[in-house]
């Protein structure tokens, strides 16, 4: 193996439940889906890089291990290997695609390039012998994505399913507790995929189930109490779902020893500070200190045109303001932060460092400077689990479903230099777009929708007079995670209303245009 984990990749958690499955990540784009599907079945599941040393895997006492797919060929140079103990495991191991091929090759089977690569749906037929296929119809559609195949079974293994392309599309060796499938049970395109994973978790590994984000939260609350003792905690609230649910959990654990700070940086949406204040104080009963630092931020942003400089300035100033505000809290020793599971599990197995497209502003710099101990109650949860949890804990729907809003706010939506009059124009136009999208009933179908203000003027005519005013861009995208996105085809009538209202009601805009760029090649924000 040779590779070691990067420092800080894993911090032991106080919060893990008694029963869990582990997924070892070999670099598949579906690795996170495997964990999410298993959690949906009620079994807590964590992801570790495939380079995790053997000892660390078993120390965590998993009831079973899944080896994910991956982009490499098991016979290629430098292809990731399975940790030693996985071939003679104390608990059942399921290999998916690359994972199955690893089990095959390392147990003495033959893995070779397939005559034809197979991507997409395949008709699968199982022979009734496989424990994974119990209760599953004999033939069904499975999602395949592989260029290699298991040609010959290792000794002691039996074939349990095949497709037209792959004679050995699934195998097992119950004596050695090894199972493999050459397709992706975790993707929705595989019929009965959830049943196959359920069979693995419950029938093969003997899971008891019952895990939910809510049950996780109960343990988390107890863990926070234990960690904090009688200490004080500070939390930066942004109005987004992550920091809100974080605050709710910490508040349940320690009540008003939690101090939430909301920084008005002057580049917020219309009425944002007041909206967040009232949802916290009146909606959730959590006191919120709103720090009006708009002037400070705007003074520092004056004349700055570069998107990256804007981000850096806002990030740095945020830290200063937050630090100053928390100095007034006596004896604060902890910082609560809404870090999510995908931020914790970066695949270290095959991916190299990716290029920095935009340096995202977050509060990561805070704990180091402030010497605060971190509390990250969402560290083990996926975004949709946080939403579910937020709802169950009684967060207002408006907060749970709110579109993401970037830390640098309107500063990266007002191209060129940020100035106050432009911000007012942008706020009004943006509020109209949001209002119309909500009343057309499309808000929840869209990942993000907002207005961008361009640093140029065009000629128009209004009431017989010539105008020379700004251009507003409508940007609306559909996306699952913000990594890739498609422009949203908003209904024609909605666009007509938004355009008429913006040009009619917002002083300073005489032209509205629509952005029809997906990501890639564009990014979601314009800066
Ligand atoms: P891009 O523009 O990179 O955006 O396609 C992807 C997602 O990230 C948000 N975004 C940011 N969020 N700080 C943030 O907290 C930032 O600097 C930042 N830049 C972009 C963007 O709104 C989208 O959801």
Coordinates of C-alpha atoms and ligand atoms in Angstrom, one line a residue:
X1 CA 0.0 0.0 0.0
X2 CA 2.6 2.5 1.0
X3 CA 0.3 5.5 1.1
X4 CA -0.5 7.2 4.4
X5 CA -3.5 9.2 5.3
X6 CA -3.2 13.0 5.2
X7 CA -3.0 14.5 8.7
X8 CA -6.4 15.4 10.2
X9 CA -8.3 13.2 7.8
X10 CA -9.9 11.3 10.5
X11 CA -10.7 12.5 14.0
X12 CA -12.2 9.9 16.2
X13 CA -15.8 10.8 16.9
X14 CA -17.7 10.7 20.1
X15 CA -20.8 10.3 18.2
X16 CA -20.7 7.1 16.1
X17 CA -23.4 4.6 16.9
X18 CA -22.8 1.1 18.0
X19 CA -23.5 -0.5 14.7
X20 CA -21.9 0.6 11.5
X21 CA -20.8 -0.4 8.1
X22 CA -17.6 0.9 6.4
X23 CA -17.2 1.8 2.8
X24 CA -13.6 1.8 1.5
X25 CA -13.3 4.4 -1.2
X26 CA -11.4 3.4 -4.3
X27 CA -12.3 6.6 -6.1
X28 CA -15.8 5.8 -7.6
X29 CA -18.1 8.7 -8.3
X30 CA -20.8 6.7 -6.5
X31 CA -18.9 6.0 -3.2
X32 CA -21.0 8.6 -1.3
X33 CA -24.2 7.1 -2.7
X34 CA -23.4 3.7 -1.2
X35 CA -23.1 5.2 2.2
X36 CA -26.3 7.2 1.7
X37 CA -28.3 4.2 0.5
X38 CA -27.2 2.1 3.5
X39 CA -28.1 5.0 5.9
X40 CA -31.5 5.2 4.2
X41 CA -31.9 1.6 5.1
X42 CA -31.3 2.5 8.7
X43 CA -27.7 1.3 9.0
X44 CA -25.1 3.9 9.9
X45 CA -22.3 3.9 7.4
X46 CA -18.9 5.7 7.1
X47 CA -16.5 6.2 4.3
X48 CA -12.7 5.7 4.6
X49 CA -10.0 6.0 2.0
X50 CA -8.9 2.6 0.5
X51 CA -5.4 3.4 1.9
X52 CA -6.7 3.1 5.5
X53 CA -4.4 0.7 7.4
X54 CA -5.9 -2.6 8.3
X55 CA -5.8 -2.0 12.0
X56 CA -7.8 1.2 11.8
X57 CA -10.5 -0.6 9.8
X58 CA -11.1 -3.3 12.4
X59 CA -10.6 -1.0 15.4
X60 CA -13.8 0.6 14.4
X61 CA -15.7 -2.6 14.8
X62 CA -17.7 -2.5 11.6
X63 CA -20.4 -5.2 11.0
X64 CA -19.4 -5.3 7.4
X65 CA -17.2 -3.6 4.8
X66 CA -18.0 -2.4 1.2
X67 CA -15.2 -1.9 -1.3
X68 CA -16.4 0.8 -3.7
X69 CA -15.9 1.0 -7.5
X70 CA -13.0 2.9 -8.9
X71 CA -11.7 4.2 -12.2
X72 CA -8.5 2.0 -12.4
X73 CA -7.9 -1.5 -13.6
X74 CA -6.9 -3.9 -10.9
X75 CA -4.1 -5.2 -13.1
X76 CA -2.8 -1.7 -13.9
X77 CA 0.4 -0.1 -12.5
X78 CA -0.2 1.5 -9.2
X79 CA -3.8 0.3 -8.9
X80 CA -5.0 0.6 -5.3
X81 CA -4.9 -2.7 -3.5
X82 CA -7.2 -4.0 -0.8
X83 CA -6.0 -3.6 2.8
X84 CA -4.6 -7.0 3.8
X85 CA -7.2 -8.2 6.2
X86 CA -10.0 -7.6 3.8
X87 CA -9.3 -10.9 2.0
X88 CA -9.7 -12.9 5.2
X89 CA -12.1 -10.6 6.9
X90 CA -13.7 -11.1 10.4
X91 CA -16.9 -9.6 9.0
X92 CA -18.6 -9.8 5.5
X93 CA -17.1 -7.8 2.7
X94 CA -19.0 -6.7 -0.4
X95 CA -17.0 -5.6 -3.5
X96 CA -18.7 -3.4 -6.0
X97 CA -17.2 -3.3 -9.5
X98 CA -13.6 -2.4 -8.9
X99 CA -14.1 -3.9 -5.4
X100 CA -15.4 -7.1 -6.8
X101 CA -12.5 -7.3 -9.3
X102 CA -10.0 -6.8 -6.5
X103 CA -11.5 -9.6 -4.5
X104 CA -11.4 -11.8 -7.6
X105 CA -7.8 -11.0 -8.6
X106 CA -6.4 -11.1 -5.1
X107 CA -8.1 -14.4 -4.4
X108 CA -6.5 -16.0 -7.5
X109 CA -9.2 -15.3 -10.1
X110 CA -8.7 -13.8 -13.5
X111 CA -9.7 -10.2 -14.3
X112 CA -9.2 -9.0 -17.9
X113 CA -10.4 -6.2 -20.2
X114 CA -13.9 -6.9 -21.4
X115 CA -14.3 -7.3 -25.2
X116 CA -16.7 -4.4 -25.1
X117 CA -16.8 -1.8 -22.3
X118 CA -20.2 -1.7 -20.6
X119 CA -21.7 1.6 -19.4
X120 CA -25.4 1.9 -18.6
X121 CA -28.3 -0.5 -18.3
X122 CA -27.7 -4.3 -18.5
X123 CA -30.2 -7.1 -18.1
X124 CA -29.1 -9.2 -15.2
X125 CA -30.2 -12.7 -14.4
X126 CA -29.4 -14.3 -11.0
X127 CA -29.5 -18.1 -10.4
X128 CA -31.2 -18.1 -7.1
X129 CA -28.0 -19.1 -5.2
X130 CA -26.8 -15.8 -4.0
X131 CA -27.5 -14.5 -0.6
X132 CA -27.5 -10.9 -1.9
X133 CA -30.4 -11.7 -4.3
X134 CA -32.9 -13.2 -1.8
X135 CA -36.4 -12.0 -2.6
X136 CA -35.2 -10.3 -5.8
X137 CA -36.9 -11.2 -9.1
X138 CA -34.8 -13.4 -11.3
X139 CA -34.2 -10.9 -14.0
X140 CA -33.9 -7.1 -13.6
X141 CA -32.1 -4.1 -15.0
X142 CA -28.8 -3.2 -13.4
X143 CA -26.5 -0.3 -14.0
X144 CA -23.1 -1.3 -15.2
X145 CA -20.0 0.9 -15.6
X146 CA -16.8 -1.1 -16.3
X147 CA -14.2 -1.9 -18.8
X148 CA -12.9 -5.1 -17.1
X149 CA -14.5 -8.4 -16.2
X150 CA -14.0 -11.3 -14.0
X151 CA -13.2 -14.1 -16.5
X152 CA -12.5 -16.9 -14.2
X153 CA -13.7 -17.4 -10.6
X154 CA -11.2 -17.8 -7.8
X155 CA -11.3 -21.2 -6.1
X156 CA -14.1 -21.6 -3.6
X157 CA -16.3 -18.9 -5.2
X158 CA -19.6 -19.5 -6.9
X159 CA -21.2 -17.4 -9.6
X160 CA -24.5 -16.0 -8.6
X161 CA -25.6 -13.7 -11.5
X162 CA -24.7 -12.8 -15.0
X163 CA -25.5 -10.4 -17.9
X164 CA -25.2 -10.7 -21.6
X165 CA -21.9 -8.9 -21.4
X166 CA -20.6 -10.4 -18.1
X167 CA -21.0 -14.1 -17.4
X168 CA -19.8 -13.5 -13.9
X169 CA -21.7 -10.4 -12.8
X170 CA -21.9 -11.4 -9.2
X171 CA -20.2 -14.0 -7.0
X172 CA -19.9 -15.1 -3.4
X173 CA -17.8 -17.2 -1.1
X174 CA -19.8 -17.3 2.1
X175 CA -17.2 -19.4 3.9
X176 CA -14.7 -16.5 3.5
X177 CA -17.4 -13.9 3.9
X178 CA -16.7 -12.4 0.5
X179 CA -19.4 -11.1 -1.9
X180 CA -19.1 -9.2 -5.2
X181 CA -21.3 -7.5 -7.8
X182 CA -20.2 -6.2 -11.1
X183 CA -22.9 -3.5 -11.2
X184 CA -23.9 -0.6 -9.0
X185 CA -26.7 -1.4 -6.6
X186 CA -26.4 2.1 -5.1
X187 CA -27.7 4.0 -8.2
X188 CA -31.4 4.4 -8.7
X189 CA -31.2 3.0 -12.2
X190 CA -30.5 -0.4 -10.8
X191 CA -33.8 -2.0 -10.1
X192 CA -33.9 -3.7 -6.7
X193 CA -30.5 -2.1 -5.8
X194 CA -31.8 -1.2 -2.3
X195 CA -33.0 -4.8 -1.7
X196 CA -29.5 -6.1 -2.6
X197 CA -27.9 -3.6 -0.2
X198 CA -30.5 -4.5 2.4
X199 CA -29.7 -8.2 2.0
X200 CA -26.0 -7.5 2.5
X201 CA -26.6 -5.3 5.5
X202 CA -29.3 -7.3 7.3
X203 CA -29.1 -10.9 6.1
X204 CA -25.4 -11.2 5.5
X205 CA -24.0 -8.7 8.1
X206 CA -26.8 -9.1 10.6
X207 CA -27.6 -5.4 11.0
X208 CA -30.3 -4.5 13.4
X209 CA -31.1 -1.2 11.7
X210 CA -33.0 1.7 13.2
X211 CA -30.4 4.5 12.5
X212 CA -31.9 7.8 11.5
X213 CA -30.5 11.3 11.3
X214 CA -32.7 12.0 14.4
X215 CA -31.3 9.1 16.4
X216 CA -27.9 10.3 15.4
X217 CA -28.8 13.8 16.6
X218 CA -29.8 12.5 20.0
X219 CA -26.3 10.9 20.5
X220 CA -24.7 14.1 19.1
X221 CA -26.5 16.2 21.7
X222 CA -25.3 14.0 24.5
X223 CA -21.8 14.1 23.0
X224 CA -21.9 17.9 22.9
X225 CA -22.9 18.1 26.5
X226 CA -20.1 15.8 27.5
X227 CA -17.5 17.8 25.4
X228 CA -18.6 21.2 26.6
X229 CA -19.2 20.5 30.2
X230 CA -20.2 23.9 31.7
X231 CA -18.3 25.9 29.0
X232 CA -19.5 28.5 26.6
X233 CA -19.9 28.0 22.9
X234 CA -19.8 30.6 20.1
X235 CA -21.4 29.9 16.7
X236 CA -21.4 31.9 13.4
X237 CA -24.9 31.8 12.0
X238 CA -25.4 32.6 8.3
X239 CA -29.1 31.8 7.9
X240 CA -28.2 28.7 5.9
X241 CA -29.4 25.3 6.8
X242 CA -26.1 24.0 8.0
X243 CA -25.3 26.7 10.6
X244 CA -28.9 26.8 11.6
X245 CA -29.2 23.1 12.4
X246 CA -25.8 23.2 14.1
X247 CA -27.1 26.0 16.3
X248 CA -30.3 24.1 17.1
X249 CA -28.4 21.0 18.2
X250 CA -25.9 22.9 20.4
X251 CA -28.8 24.9 21.8
X252 CA -30.6 21.7 22.7
X253 CA -27.5 20.4 24.4
X254 CA -26.5 23.4 26.4
X255 CA -29.2 26.1 26.1
X256 CA -28.2 29.7 26.4
X257 CA -24.6 29.0 26.9
X258 CA -24.6 29.0 23.1
X259 CA -23.9 32.4 21.6
X260 CA -24.8 32.8 18.0
X261 CA -23.3 35.7 16.0
X262 CA -24.6 36.9 12.7
X263 CA -22.4 39.3 10.8
X264 CA -24.1 41.8 8.4
X265 CA -21.3 42.3 5.9
X266 CA -23.2 44.8 3.8
X267 CA -23.5 42.4 0.8
X268 CA -26.5 40.5 2.0
X269 CA -29.8 40.0 0.2
X270 CA -32.8 42.3 0.9
X271 CA -34.0 42.1 4.5
X272 CA -31.6 39.2 5.2
X273 CA -30.3 40.2 8.6
X274 CA -33.8 40.9 9.9
X275 CA -35.2 37.6 8.4
X276 CA -32.5 35.5 10.0
X277 CA -32.8 37.4 13.4
X278 CA -36.6 36.8 13.5
X279 CA -36.3 33.1 12.5
X280 CA -33.7 32.5 15.2
X281 CA -35.3 34.5 18.0
X282 CA -39.0 34.1 17.3
X283 CA -39.0 30.9 15.3
X284 CA -36.4 28.9 17.2
X285 CA -36.1 30.7 20.5
X286 CA -32.3 31.0 20.0
X287 CA -30.9 34.4 20.8
X288 CA -28.9 35.9 17.9
X289 CA -26.5 38.7 18.1
X290 CA -26.5 40.7 14.8
X291 CA -23.3 42.6 14.2
X292 CA -23.8 45.4 11.7
X293 CA -20.4 45.6 10.1
X294 CA -21.6 46.7 6.6
X295 CA -19.6 50.0 6.6
X296 CA -16.4 48.2 7.5
X297 CA -16.8 45.6 4.8
X298 CA -17.8 48.1 2.1
X299 CA -14.9 50.4 3.0
X300 CA -12.4 47.6 2.5
X301 CA -14.1 46.5 -0.7
X302 CA -14.0 50.0 -2.2
X303 CA -12.6 50.0 -5.7
X304 CA -11.8 46.3 -5.6
X305 CA -12.6 44.5 -8.9
X306 CA -10.9 41.2 -8.7
X307 CA -13.3 38.4 -7.6
X308 CA -10.6 36.6 -5.7
X309 CA -9.5 39.7 -3.8
X310 CA -13.2 40.4 -2.9
X311 CA -13.4 36.9 -1.5
X312 CA -10.2 37.2 0.5
X313 CA -11.2 40.6 1.9
X314 CA -14.6 39.4 3.0
X315 CA -13.1 36.2 4.5
X316 CA -10.5 38.1 6.5
X317 CA -12.9 40.9 7.6
X318 CA -15.4 38.2 8.7
X319 CA -12.8 36.6 10.9
X320 CA -11.9 40.0 12.5
X321 CA -15.5 41.0 13.2
X322 CA -16.4 37.6 14.5
X323 CA -13.3 37.5 16.7
X324 CA -14.1 41.0 18.1
X325 CA -17.7 40.0 18.8
X326 CA -16.8 36.8 20.6
X327 CA -14.3 38.6 22.8
X328 CA -17.3 40.0 24.6
X329 CA -18.5 36.5 25.6
X330 CA -16.8 35.6 28.9
X331 CA -14.9 32.3 29.0
X332 CA -15.8 31.1 25.5
X333 CA -13.8 28.0 24.7
X334 CA -15.7 26.3 21.9
X335 CA -16.6 27.1 18.3
X336 CA -19.6 25.3 16.8
X337 CA -19.4 24.9 13.0
X338 CA -21.6 23.3 10.4
X339 CA -19.0 21.1 8.6
X340 CA -20.7 18.4 6.6
X341 CA -19.6 14.8 5.9
X342 CA -18.6 15.5 2.2
X343 CA -16.2 18.1 3.5
X344 CA -14.6 15.5 5.7
X345 CA -14.3 12.7 3.2
X346 CA -12.2 13.8 0.3
X347 CA -11.2 10.8 -1.7
X348 CA -7.5 10.4 -1.2
X349 CA -7.4 7.2 -3.2
X350 CA -7.0 8.2 -6.8
X351 CA -7.8 11.9 -7.2
X352 CA -4.9 14.4 -7.3
X353 CA -5.3 17.9 -6.0
X354 CA -7.9 19.8 -8.0
X355 CA -7.4 23.3 -9.3
X356 CA -8.6 26.2 -7.2
X357 CA -11.4 27.8 -9.3
X358 CA -12.7 29.9 -6.5
X359 CA -11.3 30.1 -3.0
X360 CA -14.4 29.7 -0.9
X361 CA -14.8 31.8 2.1
X362 CA -15.6 29.9 5.2
X363 CA -14.8 30.1 8.9
X364 CA -12.0 27.5 8.7
X365 CA -9.4 30.1 9.8
X366 CA -11.3 30.8 13.0
X367 CA -10.4 28.1 15.4
X368 CA -6.6 28.3 14.7
X369 CA -6.5 32.0 15.4
X370 CA -8.9 32.0 18.3
X371 CA -7.6 28.8 19.9
X372 CA -11.1 27.4 20.2
X373 CA -12.0 23.8 20.4
X374 CA -14.3 22.8 17.5
X375 CA -17.7 21.3 17.8
X376 CA -19.0 19.9 14.5
X377 CA -22.3 18.2 15.1
X378 CA -23.0 17.7 11.4
X379 CA -19.6 16.2 10.6
X380 CA -21.1 12.8 10.0
X381 CA -24.1 13.9 8.0
X382 CA -24.9 14.5 4.3
X383 CA -26.7 17.7 3.3
X384 CA -30.1 16.0 2.7
X385 CA -29.8 14.3 6.1
X386 CA -29.2 17.7 7.6
X387 CA -32.4 19.0 5.9
X388 CA -34.4 16.0 7.2
X389 CA -33.0 16.6 10.7
X390 CA -33.7 20.3 10.5
X391 CA -37.3 19.7 9.7
X392 CA -37.7 17.1 12.4
X393 CA -36.2 19.5 14.9
X394 CA -38.7 22.1 13.9
X395 CA -36.7 24.5 11.8
X396 CA -38.9 26.7 9.7
X397 CA -39.3 25.4 6.2
X398 CA -38.1 28.7 4.8
X399 CA -34.7 28.1 6.4
X400 CA -34.5 24.4 5.5
X401 CA -35.2 24.9 1.8
X402 CA -33.4 28.1 1.3
X403 CA -31.2 28.2 -1.8
X404 CA -27.4 28.3 -1.0
X405 CA -26.0 31.8 -0.7
X406 CA -22.2 32.3 -1.0
X407 CA -20.2 33.7 1.9
X408 CA -19.0 36.7 -0.2
X409 CA -22.7 37.4 -1.0
X410 CA -23.7 40.1 -3.5
X411 CA -20.1 41.2 -3.8
X412 CA -19.6 38.4 -6.3
X413 CA -22.9 39.1 -8.1
X414 CA -22.1 42.8 -8.7
X415 CA -19.4 42.5 -11.3
X416 CA -16.5 45.0 -11.0
X417 CA -16.3 47.4 -8.1
X418 CA -18.9 47.0 -5.3
X419 CA -20.7 50.2 -4.5
X420 CA -23.7 50.9 -2.4
X421 CA -26.1 52.3 -5.0
X422 CA -25.5 49.2 -7.2
X423 CA -26.1 46.9 -4.2
X424 CA -29.5 48.5 -3.6
X425 CA -30.4 48.0 -7.3
X426 CA -29.2 44.4 -7.1
X427 CA -31.2 43.7 -3.9
X428 CA -34.4 44.9 -5.3
X429 CA -34.1 43.0 -8.6
X430 CA -33.0 39.9 -6.8
X431 CA -36.0 40.1 -4.4
X432 CA -38.4 40.4 -7.4
X433 CA -36.9 37.3 -9.0
X434 CA -37.2 35.3 -5.8
X435 CA -40.7 36.4 -5.1
X436 CA -41.9 35.5 -8.7
X437 CA -40.1 32.2 -8.6
X438 CA -41.8 31.3 -5.3
X439 CA -45.2 32.4 -6.5
X440 CA -44.8 30.4 -9.7
X441 CA -44.1 27.3 -7.4
X442 CA -40.7 26.6 -8.9
X443 CA -38.5 27.6 -6.0
X444 CA -37.9 24.1 -4.7
X445 CA -37.1 22.7 -8.2
X446 CA -34.2 25.1 -8.6
X447 CA -30.8 24.8 -7.0
X448 CA -30.2 28.6 -7.1
X449 CA -31.7 31.5 -8.8
X450 CA -30.4 35.1 -8.5
X451 CA -29.7 38.3 -10.3
X452 CA -26.3 39.5 -11.4
X453 CA -25.6 43.1 -12.0
X454 CA -23.3 44.0 -14.9
X455 CA -20.8 46.9 -14.8
X456 CA -22.1 48.3 -18.1
X457 CA -25.0 50.5 -19.3
X458 CA -27.1 50.2 -22.4
X459 CA -29.5 52.5 -24.1
X460 CA -33.3 52.1 -23.6
X461 CA -36.4 54.1 -24.0
X462 CA -39.0 54.7 -21.3
X463 CA -42.0 57.0 -21.7
X464 CA -40.5 58.6 -24.8
X465 CA -37.3 59.4 -22.9
X466 CA -33.9 57.9 -23.6
X467 CA -32.4 55.9 -20.8
X468 CA -28.9 54.8 -20.2
X469 CA -28.9 52.3 -17.4
X470 CA -27.7 49.0 -16.1
X471 CA -28.1 45.4 -17.2
X472 CA -29.5 42.7 -14.9
X473 CA -28.9 39.1 -15.6
X474 CA -31.2 36.3 -14.5
X475 CA -29.2 33.2 -13.4
X476 CA -31.1 30.1 -12.5
X477 CA -29.6 26.6 -12.3
X478 CA -30.6 23.1 -11.5
X479 CA -28.0 21.0 -9.8
X480 CA -27.7 18.2 -7.3
X481 CA -24.6 19.4 -5.4
X482 CA -23.4 22.6 -7.0
X483 CA -20.5 20.8 -8.6
X484 CA -22.1 20.6 -12.0
X485 CA -25.2 22.5 -13.1
X486 CA -27.6 23.0 -15.9
X487 CA -29.3 26.3 -16.6
X488 CA -33.0 26.1 -15.5
X489 CA -35.6 26.5 -18.2
X490 CA -37.9 28.9 -16.3
X491 CA -41.4 29.1 -17.7
X492 CA -41.8 31.8 -20.3
X493 CA -44.6 33.6 -18.5
X494 CA -42.4 33.8 -15.4
X495 CA -39.6 35.3 -17.3
X496 CA -42.0 37.9 -18.8
X497 CA -43.2 38.9 -15.4
X498 CA -39.7 39.1 -13.9
X499 CA -38.4 41.2 -16.8
X500 CA -41.4 43.6 -16.7
X501 CA -41.2 44.0 -13.0
X502 CA -37.5 44.5 -12.8
X503 CA -37.4 47.1 -15.6
X504 CA -40.6 48.7 -14.2
X505 CA -39.9 48.7 -10.5
X506 CA -36.2 48.9 -10.1
X507 CA -34.7 52.3 -10.7
X508 CA -31.5 52.0 -12.6
X509 CA -32.1 48.9 -14.7
X510 CA -33.4 49.1 -18.2
X511 CA -32.4 45.7 -19.6
X512 CA -32.8 42.1 -18.4
X513 CA -31.0 39.2 -19.9
X514 CA -31.0 35.5 -19.3
X515 CA -27.9 33.4 -18.6
X516 CA -28.1 30.1 -20.5
X517 CA -24.8 28.6 -19.6
X518 CA -24.4 25.3 -17.8
X519 CA -21.5 24.4 -15.5
X520 CA -19.1 23.5 -16.9
X521 CA -18.1 25.5 -18.9
X522 CA -19.5 28.3 -16.8
X523 CA -19.6 28.5 -13.0
X524 CA -22.8 29.1 -11.1
X525 CA -21.7 32.5 -9.7
X526 CA -20.4 35.0 -12.3
X527 CA -17.3 35.8 -10.3
Ligands
LIG1 P1 -19.6 28.1 -8.5 O1 -19.8 29.6 -8.7 O2 -18.1 27.8 -8.1 O3 -20.4 27.9 -7.2 O4 -20.1 27.3 -9.6 C1 -20.7 26.6 -6.6 C2 -21.5 26.8 -5.4 O5 -20.7 27.5 -4.4 C3 -21.3 28.7 -4.1 N1 -20.1 29.6 -4.0 C4 -19.6 30.0 -2.8 N2 -19.9 29.7 -1.5 N3 -18.2 31.1 -0.8 C5 -19.3 30.3 -0.5 O6 -19.6 30.1 0.6 C6 -17.8 31.4 -2.0 O7 -16.8 32.1 -2.2 C7 -18.5 30.9 -3.1 N4 -18.4 31.0 -4.5 C8 -19.4 30.2 -5.0 C9 -22.2 29.1 -5.2 O8 -23.2 30.0 -4.8 C10 -22.7 27.7 -5.6 O9 -23.7 27.3 -4.7

